[in-house]
């Protein structure tokens, strides 16, 4: 993770307000992950159920097809793997310790 | 001179609220503050104000709705007492931490248990660390004047803190007094148009209220609240000066009575001030150098000014209308005593707990305190630093 300079009390908005809309993307929650979703492109039928259910908008879709998982923000909750239709099972949760680094896309 | 009326404290507050005309009021009835919102709801029903009155199911909800309305960008007011304030507890900190200048009248009443509906300061004193500015009132006039000034203090961009205006339950809230009103237009001009700070309803500039704030920034946000309290001291005096020019009535952090050459003095908050003042007059007639300090602003605590005002005394008694169980005396006592440690020759400071659950404080009770102070001022031994003033053994 890149080093950020933390601001002093005179430099930040009062009341704990966040003035910039949509800045949650700057918060790299991928480091919270214990299990990483691994998607099998050959099995995926692009039903987008995982995209609907993902609470962190981490299923990346282009032109109606799943193209990857945003590992910078995926917290590894496993909902995508659970909701992937049982006859498909395109997503497995794999222990994070078996990977090197956080990863970005799958 | 403004219109002279005979009002109870509650009516005075309701009338001030009508003149202020806030955007939103959310409240739940509780003795002895009930009448305020009851009368105010008539103003709403009669179309005399533009307020959105939100009837809620509890005080926790009342303050929650006030917080939401204030974050949305509205000018917001409410009122409560005792258990109602206690039920608001967690939301008190949300209001101050989120820097929402809600103004709330607290009609002081004892906390249960045992159940008691009468006036003491245990409710608002318990909330003294919740980040709200606290103004105490001696009578209905002061409650009215404090409420109008509270709007300007809290909403000032240097402050942006919620404000409690406190008055003693029944003694002030239900007693009819002669008082003077300002004209509607004068109040309207004085409180000014409310300028919201990053209102949620400004959808062109969306902001986030209440996000999580961890080890990296929480301390900085608390430090900002400390600064707001410090700034509030200057703002309170500026607003008081403007109010004096308008009304002719003077306000500061506290009222001083016969203090300049005093050797012994009492310090009180709220309605007991008038009683103590009568005793000072008696004692002065007898040649006793007695004085009185009536504290109006408890938060921010004006410790430097208190020090300056009381540092020359030989002996001082601080009267607390609330106890702090297991502590070294009542809440006002131990802060005043700590402040006076900064004096080169601090006076002897005694603490007395009085008036719990609305128990009367008589002239003779106060005379007894001054007699003890005189004895201590002459070098007599202090028998008990902290004691109950009105209790049966």
Coordinates of C-alpha atoms in Angstrom, one line a residue:
Chain A
X1 CA 0.0 0.0 0.0
X2 CA 1.3 3.4 -0.8
X3 CA 2.4 5.8 2.0
X4 CA -0.1 8.6 2.6
X5 CA 0.7 11.8 4.6
X6 CA -1.8 12.0 7.4
X7 CA -3.3 15.5 7.9
X8 CA -3.5 17.6 11.1
X9 CA -6.7 18.6 12.9
X10 CA -6.7 22.1 11.2
X11 CA -6.6 20.6 7.7
X12 CA -9.6 18.2 7.9
X13 CA -13.4 18.9 7.7
X14 CA -15.2 19.2 11.0
X15 CA -17.6 16.6 12.3
X16 CA -15.9 13.7 10.6
X17 CA -17.6 14.7 7.3
X18 CA -16.3 13.3 4.0
X19 CA -16.7 16.0 1.4
X20 CA -15.6 14.1 -1.7
X21 CA -18.4 11.8 -3.1
X22 CA -17.5 8.3 -4.0
X23 CA -14.0 8.3 -2.4
X24 CA -14.5 4.8 -0.9
X25 CA -12.6 3.6 -4.0
X26 CA -9.5 5.1 -2.3
X27 CA -9.9 2.8 0.7
X28 CA -8.1 -0.4 -0.2
X29 CA -10.2 -3.0 1.6
X30 CA -8.6 -5.9 -0.3
X31 CA -6.2 -6.2 2.6
X32 CA -9.0 -7.5 4.9
X33 CA -9.3 -10.7 2.8
X34 CA -8.8 -14.2 4.3
X35 CA -10.2 -16.0 1.3
X36 CA -9.7 -15.0 -2.3
X37 CA -12.4 -15.6 -5.0
X38 CA -10.8 -17.4 -7.9
X39 CA -13.0 -17.6 -11.1
X40 CA -12.8 -20.3 -13.7
X41 CA -13.3 -18.5 -17.1
X42 CA -14.2 -21.9 -18.8
X43 CA -17.0 -22.6 -16.3
X44 CA -18.4 -19.1 -16.1
X45 CA -21.8 -18.7 -17.9
X46 CA -21.8 -14.9 -17.4
X47 CA -25.2 -15.0 -15.6
X48 CA -24.0 -11.9 -13.6
X49 CA -25.6 -13.3 -10.4
X50 CA -22.3 -12.6 -8.6
X51 CA -22.3 -9.1 -9.9
X52 CA -25.8 -8.5 -8.5
X53 CA -24.9 -9.9 -5.1
X54 CA -21.4 -8.6 -4.6
X55 CA -21.7 -6.0 -1.7
X56 CA -18.5 -4.2 -2.7
X57 CA -19.1 -3.8 -6.5
X58 CA -15.9 -5.9 -7.0
X59 CA -17.2 -8.0 -9.9
X60 CA -15.9 -6.3 -13.0
X61 CA -18.1 -6.5 -16.0
X62 CA -17.6 -5.2 -19.6
X63 CA -20.2 -5.6 -22.4
X64 CA -22.3 -7.9 -20.3
X65 CA -19.5 -10.3 -19.5
X66 CA -17.6 -10.9 -16.3
X67 CA -14.0 -9.9 -17.0
X68 CA -12.4 -10.1 -13.5
X69 CA -12.6 -9.4 -9.8
X70 CA -11.3 -6.2 -8.3
X71 CA -9.0 -7.6 -5.7
X72 CA -8.0 -4.1 -4.4
X73 CA -11.5 -3.8 -2.9
X74 CA -12.8 -7.4 -2.6
X75 CA -13.0 -8.3 1.1
X76 CA -13.3 -12.0 0.5
X77 CA -16.8 -12.4 1.9
X78 CA -17.5 -15.4 -0.4
X79 CA -21.0 -14.3 -1.4
X80 CA -20.1 -14.6 -5.1
X81 CA -18.9 -18.2 -4.7
X82 CA -22.0 -19.1 -2.7
X83 CA -24.4 -17.5 -5.2
X84 CA -22.8 -18.9 -8.3
X85 CA -25.3 -21.5 -9.6
X86 CA -24.5 -24.9 -8.2
X87 CA -24.4 -26.5 -11.6
X88 CA -21.8 -23.9 -12.7
X89 CA -19.5 -23.4 -9.6
X90 CA -17.2 -21.1 -11.5
X91 CA -15.9 -19.3 -8.3
X92 CA -13.9 -21.0 -5.5
X93 CA -12.6 -19.4 -2.3
X94 CA -8.9 -20.0 -1.8
X95 CA -6.9 -19.2 1.3
X96 CA -5.2 -15.8 0.8
X97 CA -1.9 -17.1 2.3
X98 CA -1.4 -19.3 -0.8
X99 CA -1.0 -16.2 -2.9
X100 CA 1.9 -13.7 -3.0
X101 CA 0.8 -10.1 -2.6
X102 CA -2.8 -8.7 -2.7
X103 CA -3.3 -9.0 -6.4
X104 CA -5.3 -6.6 -8.5
X105 CA -7.4 -8.6 -11.0
X106 CA -7.8 -12.3 -11.1
Chain B
X1 CA -38.5 48.8 26.3
X2 CA -40.1 45.6 25.1
X3 CA -43.5 44.2 26.0
X4 CA -43.9 43.3 29.7
X5 CA -45.5 40.0 30.3
X6 CA -46.2 37.6 33.1
X7 CA -44.9 34.2 31.9
X8 CA -43.8 30.9 33.3
X9 CA -40.3 29.7 32.2
X10 CA -41.9 27.2 29.9
X11 CA -44.1 29.8 28.2
X12 CA -41.1 32.1 27.9
X13 CA -39.2 29.4 26.0
X14 CA -42.1 28.5 23.8
X15 CA -42.5 32.2 23.0
X16 CA -38.8 32.5 22.2
X17 CA -39.1 29.5 19.9
X18 CA -42.1 31.0 18.1
X19 CA -40.0 34.1 17.5
X20 CA -37.0 32.1 16.3
X21 CA -39.2 29.9 14.1
X22 CA -36.9 26.9 13.6
X23 CA -37.2 24.6 10.6
X24 CA -37.7 21.4 12.5
X25 CA -38.6 20.4 16.1
X26 CA -38.7 16.8 17.2
X27 CA -39.7 16.2 20.8
X28 CA -41.2 13.8 23.3
X29 CA -43.1 15.0 26.3
X30 CA -41.6 14.8 29.8
X31 CA -42.3 16.6 33.0
X32 CA -41.5 19.5 33.6
X33 CA -40.6 20.4 30.0
X34 CA -43.8 19.1 28.4
X35 CA -45.5 22.5 28.3
X36 CA -42.8 23.9 26.0
X37 CA -43.6 21.6 23.1
X38 CA -47.3 21.5 24.0
X39 CA -47.5 25.2 23.6
X40 CA -45.3 25.2 20.5
X41 CA -47.4 22.5 18.8
X42 CA -50.3 25.0 19.1
X43 CA -48.2 27.6 17.3
X44 CA -47.6 25.0 14.6
X45 CA -51.2 24.1 14.4
X46 CA -52.3 27.7 14.3
X47 CA -49.9 28.4 11.4
X48 CA -47.9 31.0 13.4
X49 CA -44.6 29.2 12.6
X50 CA -43.2 27.3 9.6
X51 CA -41.8 24.5 11.7
X52 CA -42.0 20.8 10.8
X53 CA -43.0 19.4 14.1
X54 CA -42.0 15.7 14.4
X55 CA -43.9 13.7 17.1
X56 CA -41.7 10.7 17.9
X57 CA -41.9 7.7 20.2
X58 CA -39.0 8.5 22.6
X59 CA -36.4 11.0 23.4
X60 CA -33.7 8.9 21.7
X61 CA -35.8 9.2 18.5
X62 CA -36.4 12.9 19.2
X63 CA -32.7 13.8 19.2
X64 CA -32.1 11.4 16.4
X65 CA -34.7 13.2 14.2
X66 CA -33.1 16.5 15.3
X67 CA -29.7 15.2 14.2
X68 CA -31.0 14.1 10.8
X69 CA -32.8 17.4 10.3
X70 CA -29.7 19.4 11.3
X71 CA -27.5 17.4 9.0
X72 CA -30.0 18.0 6.2
X73 CA -29.4 21.7 6.7
X74 CA -32.2 22.9 9.0
X75 CA -32.3 25.1 12.0
X76 CA -33.4 22.6 14.7
X77 CA -34.6 22.9 18.3
X78 CA -36.0 20.6 21.0
X79 CA -36.7 20.4 24.7
X80 CA -36.5 17.7 27.4
X81 CA -35.9 16.9 31.1
X82 CA -34.3 14.3 33.3
X83 CA -35.0 10.7 32.0
X84 CA -35.6 12.2 28.6
X85 CA -32.1 13.6 28.5
X86 CA -30.8 10.3 29.8
X87 CA -32.5 8.5 27.0
X88 CA -30.9 10.9 24.5
X89 CA -27.4 10.1 25.9
X90 CA -25.7 8.4 22.9
X91 CA -27.2 10.8 20.5
X92 CA -25.9 13.8 22.5
X93 CA -22.4 12.8 21.5
X94 CA -23.5 12.2 17.9
X95 CA -24.9 15.7 17.7
X96 CA -21.8 17.4 19.1
X97 CA -19.3 15.1 17.3
X98 CA -21.1 15.7 14.0
X99 CA -21.0 19.5 14.9
X100 CA -24.7 20.1 14.5
X101 CA -25.8 23.3 16.3
X102 CA -29.1 22.0 17.7
X103 CA -30.5 24.1 20.5
X104 CA -32.2 22.2 23.3
X105 CA -33.9 23.6 26.4
X106 CA -33.2 21.3 29.4
X107 CA -35.7 21.9 32.1
X108 CA -33.6 20.5 34.9
X109 CA -35.1 17.6 36.9
X110 CA -33.7 14.9 39.2
X111 CA -32.9 11.6 37.7
X112 CA -34.5 8.4 38.9
X113 CA -34.3 6.3 41.0
X114 CA -36.1 7.0 43.3
X115 CA -38.6 8.6 41.1
X116 CA -38.7 12.4 41.5
X117 CA -40.1 15.0 39.1
X118 CA -38.6 18.1 40.7
X119 CA -35.7 20.3 39.9
X120 CA -32.1 19.5 40.4
X121 CA -29.1 19.5 38.0
X122 CA -28.3 15.8 37.9
X123 CA -29.6 15.5 34.4
X124 CA -27.6 18.2 32.6
X125 CA -24.5 17.8 34.9
X126 CA -24.4 14.2 33.9
X127 CA -24.2 15.4 30.3
X128 CA -21.4 17.9 31.0
X129 CA -18.8 16.0 29.0
X130 CA -21.1 15.3 26.0
X131 CA -19.6 18.2 24.0
X132 CA -22.6 20.5 24.3
X133 CA -22.3 24.1 25.3
X134 CA -24.3 24.6 28.6
X135 CA -26.0 27.9 29.6
X136 CA -27.8 28.0 33.0
X137 CA -30.6 30.4 33.7
X138 CA -31.6 32.1 37.0
X139 CA -35.1 33.0 36.0
X140 CA -37.6 33.0 33.1
X141 CA -36.1 36.2 31.7
X142 CA -32.6 34.6 31.5
X143 CA -34.0 31.4 30.0
X144 CA -35.7 33.5 27.3
X145 CA -32.6 35.6 26.7
X146 CA -30.2 32.5 26.8
X147 CA -32.3 30.7 24.3
X148 CA -32.1 33.5 21.8
X149 CA -28.4 33.9 22.3
X150 CA -27.8 30.1 22.1
X151 CA -28.9 30.2 18.5
X152 CA -26.2 32.6 17.5
X153 CA -23.5 30.9 19.6
X154 CA -24.1 27.4 18.3
X155 CA -24.5 28.3 14.6
X156 CA -21.4 30.6 14.5
X157 CA -19.0 29.0 12.0
X158 CA -16.2 29.2 14.6
X159 CA -18.3 27.1 16.9
X160 CA -20.8 24.8 15.2
X161 CA -21.7 23.0 18.5
X162 CA -25.1 22.1 20.0
X163 CA -26.3 24.2 23.0
X164 CA -28.3 23.3 26.1
X165 CA -30.2 26.1 27.8
X166 CA -30.9 24.9 31.3
X167 CA -33.5 26.1 33.8
X168 CA -34.6 24.7 37.1
X169 CA -37.7 22.5 36.8
X170 CA -40.9 23.9 38.4
X171 CA -39.0 26.7 40.3
X172 CA -38.5 28.5 36.9
X173 CA -40.5 26.4 34.4
X174 CA -43.8 26.7 36.3
X175 CA -43.5 29.9 38.2
X176 CA -45.0 33.0 36.7
X177 CA -42.6 36.0 36.6
X178 CA -42.6 39.5 35.2
X179 CA -40.4 39.5 32.2
X180 CA -39.7 41.5 29.1
X181 CA -40.1 40.3 25.5
X182 CA -38.2 41.4 22.4
X183 CA -40.3 42.2 19.3
X184 CA -40.7 39.4 16.8
X185 CA -38.7 41.4 14.2
X186 CA -35.9 42.0 16.7
X187 CA -35.5 38.3 17.4
X188 CA -35.7 37.4 13.8
X189 CA -32.9 39.9 12.9
X190 CA -30.8 38.8 15.9
X191 CA -30.8 35.1 15.2
X192 CA -30.2 35.8 11.5
X193 CA -30.8 33.5 8.6
X194 CA -29.5 30.1 9.3
X195 CA -26.5 29.1 7.1
X196 CA -26.2 25.3 6.9
X197 CA -22.8 23.7 6.8
X198 CA -22.5 21.0 4.1
X199 CA -26.3 20.2 4.2
X200 CA -27.2 16.7 3.1
X201 CA -30.1 18.2 1.0
X202 CA -27.6 20.0 -1.2
X203 CA -27.6 17.1 -3.7
X204 CA -25.3 18.9 -6.1
X205 CA -22.5 18.6 -3.5
X206 CA -23.0 15.2 -1.9
X207 CA -21.1 14.6 1.3
X208 CA -20.9 11.7 3.8
X209 CA -22.1 12.2 7.4
X210 CA -21.1 9.7 10.2
X211 CA -18.4 7.6 8.5
X212 CA -16.2 5.4 10.6
X213 CA -13.2 7.2 12.0
X214 CA -10.4 5.0 13.4
X215 CA -7.0 5.4 15.1
X216 CA -5.7 7.6 12.3
X217 CA -8.2 10.5 12.6
X218 CA -10.5 10.2 15.6
X219 CA -8.1 12.2 17.8
X220 CA -7.9 15.0 15.3
X221 CA -11.7 15.3 15.3
X222 CA -11.9 15.4 19.1
X223 CA -9.2 18.1 19.1
X224 CA -11.4 20.1 16.7
X225 CA -14.2 19.9 19.2
X226 CA -11.9 21.3 22.0
X227 CA -11.0 24.2 19.7
X228 CA -14.7 24.9 19.0
X229 CA -15.3 25.1 22.8
X230 CA -12.4 27.5 23.1
X231 CA -13.7 29.6 20.2
X232 CA -17.2 29.5 21.8
X233 CA -15.9 31.6 24.8
X234 CA -15.2 34.6 22.5
X235 CA -18.4 34.1 20.6
X236 CA -20.5 33.9 23.8
X237 CA -19.1 37.4 24.8
X238 CA -19.6 38.9 21.3
X239 CA -23.2 37.6 21.2
X240 CA -23.8 38.9 24.7
X241 CA -22.6 42.4 23.7
X242 CA -24.9 42.4 20.7
X243 CA -27.7 41.2 22.9
X244 CA -27.0 44.0 25.4
X245 CA -27.2 46.6 22.7
X246 CA -30.6 45.2 21.7
X247 CA -32.2 44.5 25.0
X248 CA -30.2 46.5 27.6
X249 CA -29.7 43.2 29.6
X250 CA -26.1 42.2 30.3
X251 CA -24.7 38.7 30.1
X252 CA -21.2 37.2 30.4
X253 CA -19.8 33.9 31.6
X254 CA -21.2 34.6 35.1
X255 CA -22.9 37.3 37.1
X256 CA -20.8 38.9 39.8
X257 CA -22.6 40.4 42.9
X258 CA -20.6 42.4 45.5
X259 CA -17.5 40.4 44.7
X260 CA -14.9 43.1 44.1
X261 CA -14.1 43.7 47.8
X262 CA -15.6 40.5 49.1
X263 CA -13.7 38.2 51.5
X264 CA -16.2 35.4 51.4
X265 CA -18.4 34.3 48.6
X266 CA -20.8 31.6 47.4
X267 CA -21.0 30.3 43.8
X268 CA -24.3 28.8 42.4
X269 CA -26.0 28.0 39.2
X270 CA -29.6 28.6 38.3
X271 CA -32.5 29.8 40.4
X272 CA -30.6 29.6 43.8
X273 CA -28.8 32.8 42.6
X274 CA -31.7 35.1 43.6
X275 CA -31.9 33.5 47.0
X276 CA -28.2 33.9 47.7
X277 CA -28.3 37.5 46.5
X278 CA -30.9 38.3 49.1
X279 CA -28.6 36.9 51.8
X280 CA -25.7 38.9 50.5
X281 CA -27.7 42.1 50.9
X282 CA -28.5 41.2 54.5
X283 CA -24.9 40.5 55.3
X284 CA -23.6 43.6 53.6
X285 CA -26.0 45.7 55.7
X286 CA -24.3 44.1 58.7
X287 CA -20.9 45.0 57.4
X288 CA -19.9 41.5 56.3
X289 CA -17.8 41.5 53.1
X290 CA -19.9 38.8 51.3
X291 CA -20.1 38.3 47.6
X292 CA -21.8 36.0 45.1
X293 CA -20.9 34.5 41.7
X294 CA -23.8 33.2 39.6
X295 CA -22.4 30.9 36.9
X296 CA -24.2 31.1 33.6
X297 CA -21.8 29.2 31.3
X298 CA -20.6 25.9 32.6
X299 CA -19.4 24.6 29.2
X300 CA -17.1 25.9 28.0
X301 CA -15.9 26.2 31.6
X302 CA -14.5 29.8 32.0
X303 CA -11.8 28.8 34.5
X304 CA -9.4 31.7 33.8
X305 CA -12.2 34.3 34.4
X306 CA -13.4 32.4 37.5
X307 CA -9.9 32.5 38.8
X308 CA -9.6 36.2 38.2
X309 CA -13.0 36.9 39.8
X310 CA -12.5 34.7 42.9
X311 CA -8.8 34.5 43.4
X312 CA -8.7 37.3 46.0
X313 CA -11.2 35.7 48.4
X314 CA -10.4 34.2 51.7
X315 CA -13.0 31.5 51.5
X316 CA -15.5 30.3 48.9
X317 CA -18.3 27.8 49.0
X318 CA -19.5 26.2 45.8
X319 CA -23.1 25.0 45.9
X320 CA -23.9 22.0 43.7
X321 CA -27.5 21.0 42.9
X322 CA -26.2 17.5 41.8
X323 CA -23.8 15.1 43.4
X324 CA -21.1 13.2 41.7
X325 CA -21.2 10.0 43.7
X326 CA -17.8 8.8 44.9
X327 CA -16.1 12.0 43.6
X328 CA -14.4 14.7 45.6
X329 CA -17.5 16.9 45.8
X330 CA -20.1 18.0 43.3
X331 CA -19.2 18.7 39.6
X332 CA -19.0 22.5 39.8
X333 CA -17.1 22.3 43.1
X334 CA -14.2 20.2 41.9
X335 CA -13.7 22.1 38.7
X336 CA -13.8 25.5 40.5
X337 CA -11.4 24.2 43.1
X338 CA -9.0 22.9 40.5
X339 CA -9.2 26.2 38.6
X340 CA -8.3 28.1 41.8
X341 CA -5.1 26.1 42.1
X342 CA -3.8 28.5 39.5
X343 CA -4.2 31.5 41.9
X344 CA -1.1 32.7 43.8
X345 CA -3.0 32.5 47.1
X346 CA -6.1 30.4 46.5
X347 CA -9.0 30.8 48.9
X348 CA -10.3 27.9 51.0
X349 CA -12.9 26.2 48.9
X350 CA -15.8 24.3 50.5
X351 CA -18.4 22.3 48.6
X352 CA -22.1 21.9 49.5
X353 CA -24.6 19.6 47.9
X354 CA -28.1 21.1 48.1
X355 CA -31.6 21.1 46.6
X356 CA -31.7 17.5 45.4
X357 CA -35.0 16.4 44.0
X358 CA -36.3 20.0 44.2
X359 CA -35.7 20.4 48.0
X360 CA -36.0 24.0 49.0
X361 CA -33.0 26.1 49.6
X362 CA -33.9 28.6 52.3
X363 CA -32.3 31.9 53.3
X364 CA -31.2 30.3 56.6
X365 CA -29.4 27.6 54.7
X366 CA -27.4 30.2 52.8
X367 CA -26.8 32.3 56.0
X368 CA -25.3 29.1 57.6
X369 CA -22.9 28.7 54.7
X370 CA -21.7 32.4 54.9
X371 CA -21.3 32.0 58.7
X372 CA -19.1 29.0 58.2
X373 CA -17.1 30.9 55.5
X374 CA -16.6 33.8 57.8
X375 CA -15.2 31.5 60.5
X376 CA -12.9 29.8 58.0
X377 CA -11.8 33.2 56.6
X378 CA -10.7 34.2 60.1
X379 CA -8.5 31.2 60.3
X380 CA -11.0 28.7 61.7
X381 CA -10.5 25.0 60.9
X382 CA -12.4 23.5 58.0
X383 CA -14.4 20.6 59.5
X384 CA -15.6 19.1 56.3
X385 CA -14.5 20.2 52.8
X386 CA -17.5 18.6 51.1
X387 CA -20.8 18.3 52.8
X388 CA -24.6 18.1 52.3
X389 CA -26.3 21.4 53.0
X390 CA -29.9 20.3 53.3
X391 CA -30.1 16.7 54.7
X392 CA -31.5 15.2 57.8
X393 CA -29.1 13.1 59.9

